């Protein structure tokens, strides 16, 4: 059992003993997914951790279709249908790391547990039927469980106060994600569950300090 940061998302964090368990693993290859809402510093921390470890790094933004980027740049949140090809593309990359026995670091918002399950297991997704035919998204059907044999991922959730996140977004230049989508992402965010390997870290400190804590907690 390790001490994690528990959080009421969008508010101040406090450090407590958590019920989360970081499962024992051999010191071989490891695949780390840095998650969190927009503005939490996923790319900055991911790149710094990759430099520290020498591991391969990939940014989730590079897996988005242009249509997804265009939609978000207009201040429109993505639907589950929009996310499916994106999440599956990231899964394919993660699986390639596993097949080649490589360690790696990937960023991904992964706001819901069902999205994180897709990163572990992949998903076969058919375009949802019209509301008259079926009002339930197919995403829930294929992704609301964790299958044995899925990828062994470690999630690093970067979390912080909404004011800190918004300030970072307002100061960011040249990115397709506008600050107006932050509230939507915070509302969507689901905390890591007890059966998910991971830690939650406070972002309101220098990047180097965050990376050092990751290295310490993951025993890298």
mmCIF file of C-alpha atoms in Angstrom:
data_model
loop_
_atom_site.group_PDB
_atom_site.id
_atom_site.type_symbol
_atom_site.label_atom_id
_atom_site.label_comp_id
_atom_site.label_asym_id
_atom_site.label_seq_id
_atom_site.Cartn_x
_atom_site.Cartn_y
_atom_site.Cartn_z
ATOM 1 C CA UNK A 1 0.000 0.000 0.000
ATOM 2 C CA UNK A 2 1.292 3.469 -0.804
ATOM 3 C CA UNK A 3 0.214 6.933 0.235
ATOM 4 C CA UNK A 4 -1.617 8.685 -2.580
ATOM 5 C CA UNK A 5 -3.073 12.117 -3.150
ATOM 6 C CA UNK A 6 -6.849 12.036 -2.801
ATOM 7 C CA UNK A 7 -8.778 14.814 -4.484
ATOM 8 C CA UNK A 8 -12.146 16.410 -4.894
ATOM 9 C CA UNK A 9 -11.550 17.302 -8.507
ATOM 10 C CA UNK A 10 -11.185 20.991 -9.220
ATOM 11 C CA UNK A 11 -10.524 21.829 -5.552
ATOM 12 C CA UNK A 12 -7.578 21.717 -3.153
ATOM 13 C CA UNK A 13 -5.893 18.351 -2.636
ATOM 14 C CA UNK A 14 -4.928 16.773 0.669
ATOM 15 C CA UNK A 15 -2.531 13.881 1.198
ATOM 16 C CA UNK A 16 -4.017 10.896 3.033
ATOM 17 C CA UNK A 17 -3.677 7.168 3.275
ATOM 18 C CA UNK A 18 -5.642 5.774 0.345
ATOM 19 C CA UNK A 19 -7.308 2.451 -0.293
ATOM 20 C CA UNK A 20 -5.617 2.268 -3.681
ATOM 21 C CA UNK A 21 -3.106 -0.530 -4.026
ATOM 22 C CA UNK A 22 -0.098 -0.230 -6.299
ATOM 23 C CA UNK A 23 0.330 -3.843 -7.345
ATOM 24 C CA UNK A 24 3.743 -5.494 -7.123
ATOM 25 C CA UNK A 25 5.526 -5.831 -10.456
ATOM 26 C CA UNK A 26 8.924 -7.048 -11.603
ATOM 27 C CA UNK A 27 11.502 -4.411 -12.433
ATOM 28 C CA UNK A 28 11.359 -5.042 -16.151
ATOM 29 C CA UNK A 29 9.543 -3.029 -18.777
ATOM 30 C CA UNK A 30 6.796 -0.669 -17.642
ATOM 31 C CA UNK A 31 4.161 1.287 -19.570
ATOM 32 C CA UNK A 32 3.114 4.547 -17.932
ATOM 33 C CA UNK A 33 0.069 6.582 -18.972
ATOM 34 C CA UNK A 34 -0.003 10.182 -17.718
ATOM 35 C CA UNK A 35 -3.652 11.209 -17.397
ATOM 36 C CA UNK A 36 -5.747 14.197 -16.370
ATOM 37 C CA UNK A 37 -7.784 17.104 -17.649
ATOM 38 C CA UNK A 38 -6.517 19.766 -20.023
ATOM 39 C CA UNK A 39 -3.904 22.066 -18.504
ATOM 40 C CA UNK A 40 -2.612 19.610 -15.902
ATOM 41 C CA UNK A 41 0.783 19.300 -17.596
ATOM 42 C CA UNK A 42 0.580 15.818 -19.094
ATOM 43 C CA UNK A 43 2.943 16.557 -21.980
ATOM 44 C CA UNK A 44 5.430 18.549 -19.893
ATOM 45 C CA UNK A 45 5.640 15.869 -17.193
ATOM 46 C CA UNK A 46 5.577 13.002 -19.707
ATOM 47 C CA UNK A 47 8.442 14.436 -21.722
ATOM 48 C CA UNK A 48 10.470 15.156 -18.586
ATOM 49 C CA UNK A 49 9.894 11.633 -17.287
ATOM 50 C CA UNK A 50 10.909 10.195 -20.661
ATOM 51 C CA UNK A 51 14.114 12.232 -20.557
ATOM 52 C CA UNK A 52 14.804 10.990 -17.020
ATOM 53 C CA UNK A 53 14.199 7.326 -17.844
ATOM 54 C CA UNK A 54 15.255 7.176 -21.492
ATOM 55 C CA UNK A 55 11.902 5.602 -22.366
ATOM 56 C CA UNK A 56 9.896 6.178 -25.538
ATOM 57 C CA UNK A 57 7.347 9.026 -25.314
ATOM 58 C CA UNK A 58 4.125 9.572 -27.250
ATOM 59 C CA UNK A 59 1.579 12.385 -26.890
ATOM 60 C CA UNK A 60 -2.115 11.549 -27.181
ATOM 61 C CA UNK A 61 -2.731 14.738 -29.177
ATOM 62 C CA UNK A 62 -0.809 13.160 -32.054
ATOM 63 C CA UNK A 63 -3.394 10.348 -32.241
ATOM 64 C CA UNK A 64 -6.383 12.692 -32.639
ATOM 65 C CA UNK A 65 -7.995 13.059 -36.038
ATOM 66 C CA UNK A 66 -8.074 16.536 -37.544
ATOM 67 C CA UNK A 67 -11.848 16.544 -37.185
ATOM 68 C CA UNK A 68 -11.497 15.980 -33.433
ATOM 69 C CA UNK A 69 -9.006 18.831 -33.168
ATOM 70 C CA UNK A 70 -11.267 21.109 -35.190
ATOM 71 C CA UNK A 71 -14.229 20.287 -32.972
ATOM 72 C CA UNK A 72 -12.355 20.987 -29.739
ATOM 73 C CA UNK A 73 -10.873 24.205 -31.108
ATOM 74 C CA UNK A 74 -14.463 25.419 -31.543
ATOM 75 C CA UNK A 75 -15.124 24.763 -27.864
ATOM 76 C CA UNK A 76 -17.161 21.609 -28.494
ATOM 77 C CA UNK A 77 -16.504 18.605 -26.228
ATOM 78 C CA UNK A 78 -15.890 15.249 -27.892
ATOM 79 C CA UNK A 79 -18.520 12.531 -27.785
ATOM 80 C CA UNK A 80 -17.798 8.881 -27.044
ATOM 81 C CA UNK A 81 -18.138 8.223 -30.763
ATOM 82 C CA UNK A 82 -15.447 10.834 -31.453
ATOM 83 C CA UNK A 83 -13.130 9.286 -28.886
ATOM 84 C CA UNK A 84 -13.294 5.657 -29.980
ATOM 85 C CA UNK A 85 -10.860 5.747 -32.943
ATOM 86 C CA UNK A 86 -8.519 7.947 -30.894
ATOM 87 C CA UNK A 87 -8.489 5.636 -27.868
ATOM 88 C CA UNK A 88 -8.067 2.568 -30.034
ATOM 89 C CA UNK A 89 -5.122 4.166 -31.846
ATOM 90 C CA UNK A 90 -3.448 4.816 -28.494
ATOM 91 C CA UNK A 91 -4.176 1.227 -27.434
ATOM 92 C CA UNK A 92 -2.483 -0.046 -30.593
ATOM 93 C CA UNK A 93 0.614 1.985 -29.735
ATOM 94 C CA UNK A 94 0.604 0.732 -26.141
ATOM 95 C CA UNK A 95 0.181 -2.842 -27.315
ATOM 96 C CA UNK A 96 3.112 -2.441 -29.701
ATOM 97 C CA UNK A 97 5.265 -1.450 -26.721
ATOM 98 C CA UNK A 98 4.192 -4.591 -24.895
ATOM 99 C CA UNK A 99 4.819 -6.849 -27.908
ATOM 100 C CA UNK A 100 8.310 -5.427 -28.336
ATOM 101 C CA UNK A 101 9.022 -5.603 -24.568
ATOM 102 C CA UNK A 102 9.664 -1.868 -24.383
ATOM 103 C CA UNK A 103 8.991 0.574 -21.596
ATOM 104 C CA UNK A 104 7.172 3.711 -22.615
ATOM 105 C CA UNK A 105 5.269 6.809 -21.545
ATOM 106 C CA UNK A 106 2.061 8.021 -23.158
ATOM 107 C CA UNK A 107 -0.181 10.943 -22.310
ATOM 108 C CA UNK A 108 -3.954 10.686 -22.508
ATOM 109 C CA UNK A 109 -6.750 12.522 -20.721
ATOM 110 C CA UNK A 110 -8.462 9.134 -20.052
ATOM 111 C CA UNK A 111 -11.128 10.884 -18.022
ATOM 112 C CA UNK A 112 -13.414 7.879 -17.465
ATOM 113 C CA UNK A 113 -12.644 4.395 -16.257
ATOM 114 C CA UNK A 114 -14.248 2.974 -19.394
ATOM 115 C CA UNK A 115 -11.763 4.970 -21.502
ATOM 116 C CA UNK A 116 -8.885 3.634 -19.422
ATOM 117 C CA UNK A 117 -10.256 0.131 -19.954
ATOM 118 C CA UNK A 118 -10.013 0.691 -23.703
ATOM 119 C CA UNK A 119 -6.358 1.656 -23.266
ATOM 120 C CA UNK A 120 -5.830 -1.677 -21.486
ATOM 121 C CA UNK A 121 -7.979 -3.916 -23.663
ATOM 122 C CA UNK A 122 -8.803 -2.150 -26.915
ATOM 123 C CA UNK A 123 -12.395 -2.188 -28.102
ATOM 124 C CA UNK A 124 -14.418 -3.080 -31.141
ATOM 125 C CA UNK A 125 -16.740 -0.153 -31.633
ATOM 126 C CA UNK A 126 -19.651 0.208 -34.007
ATOM 127 C CA UNK A 127 -21.198 3.577 -34.715
ATOM 128 C CA UNK A 128 -24.083 4.073 -32.253
ATOM 129 C CA UNK A 129 -27.597 3.685 -33.585
ATOM 130 C CA UNK A 130 -29.972 6.620 -33.620
ATOM 131 C CA UNK A 131 -31.716 7.481 -30.375
ATOM 132 C CA UNK A 132 -34.903 5.942 -31.737
ATOM 133 C CA UNK A 133 -33.077 2.633 -32.306
ATOM 134 C CA UNK A 134 -30.909 2.523 -29.232
ATOM 135 C CA UNK A 135 -30.367 5.312 -26.724
ATOM 136 C CA UNK A 136 -27.430 3.603 -24.990
ATOM 137 C CA UNK A 137 -23.914 4.356 -26.212
ATOM 138 C CA UNK A 138 -22.052 1.260 -27.374
ATOM 139 C CA UNK A 139 -19.028 2.511 -25.455
ATOM 140 C CA UNK A 140 -20.610 1.537 -22.157
ATOM 141 C CA UNK A 141 -21.278 -1.965 -23.445
ATOM 142 C CA UNK A 142 -17.734 -2.715 -24.580
ATOM 143 C CA UNK A 143 -15.718 -0.800 -21.989
ATOM 144 C CA UNK A 144 -17.341 -1.005 -18.571
ATOM 145 C CA UNK A 145 -15.248 -3.965 -17.472
ATOM 146 C CA UNK A 146 -11.591 -4.976 -17.209
ATOM 147 C CA UNK A 147 -10.673 -8.199 -18.953
ATOM 148 C CA UNK A 148 -7.909 -10.490 -17.771
ATOM 149 C CA UNK A 149 -4.918 -10.393 -20.053
ATOM 150 C CA UNK A 150 -5.195 -6.683 -20.792
ATOM 151 C CA UNK A 151 -2.163 -4.431 -20.871
ATOM 152 C CA UNK A 152 -0.475 -3.862 -17.509
ATOM 153 C CA UNK A 153 -0.546 -0.062 -17.385
ATOM 154 C CA UNK A 154 0.461 2.359 -14.640
ATOM 155 C CA UNK A 155 -1.672 5.514 -14.528
ATOM 156 C CA UNK A 156 -0.184 8.777 -13.260
ATOM 157 C CA UNK A 157 -3.068 11.159 -12.626
ATOM 158 C CA UNK A 158 -2.006 14.812 -12.494
ATOM 159 C CA UNK A 159 -4.631 16.700 -10.528
ATOM 160 C CA UNK A 160 -5.037 20.198 -9.149
ATOM 161 C CA UNK A 161 -7.311 23.083 -8.340
ATOM 162 C CA UNK A 162 -9.526 24.423 -11.100
ATOM 163 C CA UNK A 163 -8.016 27.898 -10.678
ATOM 164 C CA UNK A 164 -4.508 26.530 -11.307
ATOM 165 C CA UNK A 165 -5.656 24.553 -14.336
ATOM 166 C CA UNK A 166 -7.548 27.511 -15.811
ATOM 167 C CA UNK A 167 -4.596 29.845 -15.316
ATOM 168 C CA UNK A 168 -2.342 27.438 -17.194
ATOM 169 C CA UNK A 169 -4.800 27.076 -20.047
ATOM 170 C CA UNK A 170 -5.271 30.833 -20.396
ATOM 171 C CA UNK A 171 -1.504 31.246 -20.667
ATOM 172 C CA UNK A 172 -1.068 28.493 -23.251
ATOM 173 C CA UNK A 173 -0.463 29.507 -26.852
ATOM 174 C CA UNK A 174 -1.126 27.642 -30.090
ATOM 175 C CA UNK A 175 -3.090 24.697 -28.684
ATOM 176 C CA UNK A 176 -6.427 23.536 -30.041
ATOM 177 C CA UNK A 177 -7.969 22.969 -26.579
ATOM 178 C CA UNK A 178 -9.632 26.184 -25.275
ATOM 179 C CA UNK A 179 -10.025 26.979 -21.546
ATOM 180 C CA UNK A 180 -13.817 26.832 -21.970
ATOM 181 C CA UNK A 181 -13.648 23.017 -22.110
ATOM 182 C CA UNK A 182 -12.013 22.681 -18.687
ATOM 183 C CA UNK A 183 -15.272 22.614 -16.716
ATOM 184 C CA UNK A 184 -16.680 19.928 -19.010
ATOM 185 C CA UNK A 185 -13.590 17.790 -18.484
ATOM 186 C CA UNK A 186 -13.693 18.189 -14.699
ATOM 187 C CA UNK A 187 -17.351 17.172 -14.714
ATOM 188 C CA UNK A 188 -16.516 14.083 -16.796
ATOM 189 C CA UNK A 189 -13.462 13.028 -14.782
ATOM 190 C CA UNK A 190 -13.707 9.781 -12.808
ATOM 191 C CA UNK A 191 -11.058 9.015 -10.153
ATOM 192 C CA UNK A 192 -8.882 5.944 -10.400
ATOM 193 C CA UNK A 193 -10.667 2.883 -9.037
ATOM 194 C CA UNK A 194 -9.253 0.362 -6.590
ATOM 195 C CA UNK A 195 -8.566 -2.142 -9.380
ATOM 196 C CA UNK A 196 -6.530 0.353 -11.427
ATOM 197 C CA UNK A 197 -2.758 0.630 -10.909
ATOM 198 C CA UNK A 198 -1.912 4.252 -10.365
ATOM 199 C CA UNK A 199 -1.083 7.285 -8.279
ATOM 200 C CA UNK A 200 -2.555 10.781 -8.061
ATOM 201 C CA UNK A 201 -0.160 13.722 -7.819
ATOM 202 C CA UNK A 202 -0.658 17.427 -7.089
ATOM 203 C CA UNK A 203 0.403 19.618 -10.029
ATOM 204 C CA UNK A 204 0.924 22.860 -8.103
ATOM 205 C CA UNK A 205 4.713 22.585 -7.915
ATOM 206 C CA UNK A 206 7.666 22.445 -10.322
ATOM 207 C CA UNK A 207 7.746 19.747 -12.982
ATOM 208 C CA UNK A 208 11.049 18.394 -11.669
ATOM 209 C CA UNK A 209 9.495 17.765 -8.258
ATOM 210 C CA UNK A 210 6.612 15.858 -9.834
ATOM 211 C CA UNK A 211 8.981 13.726 -11.893
ATOM 212 C CA UNK A 212 11.136 12.953 -8.869
ATOM 213 C CA UNK A 213 8.066 11.795 -6.945
ATOM 214 C CA UNK A 214 7.015 9.559 -9.850
ATOM 215 C CA UNK A 215 10.494 8.023 -9.987
ATOM 216 C CA UNK A 216 10.404 7.429 -6.229
ATOM 217 C CA UNK A 217 6.888 5.986 -6.065
ATOM 218 C CA UNK A 218 7.421 3.713 -9.082
ATOM 219 C CA UNK A 219 10.884 2.724 -7.836
ATOM 220 C CA UNK A 220 12.487 3.512 -11.195
#
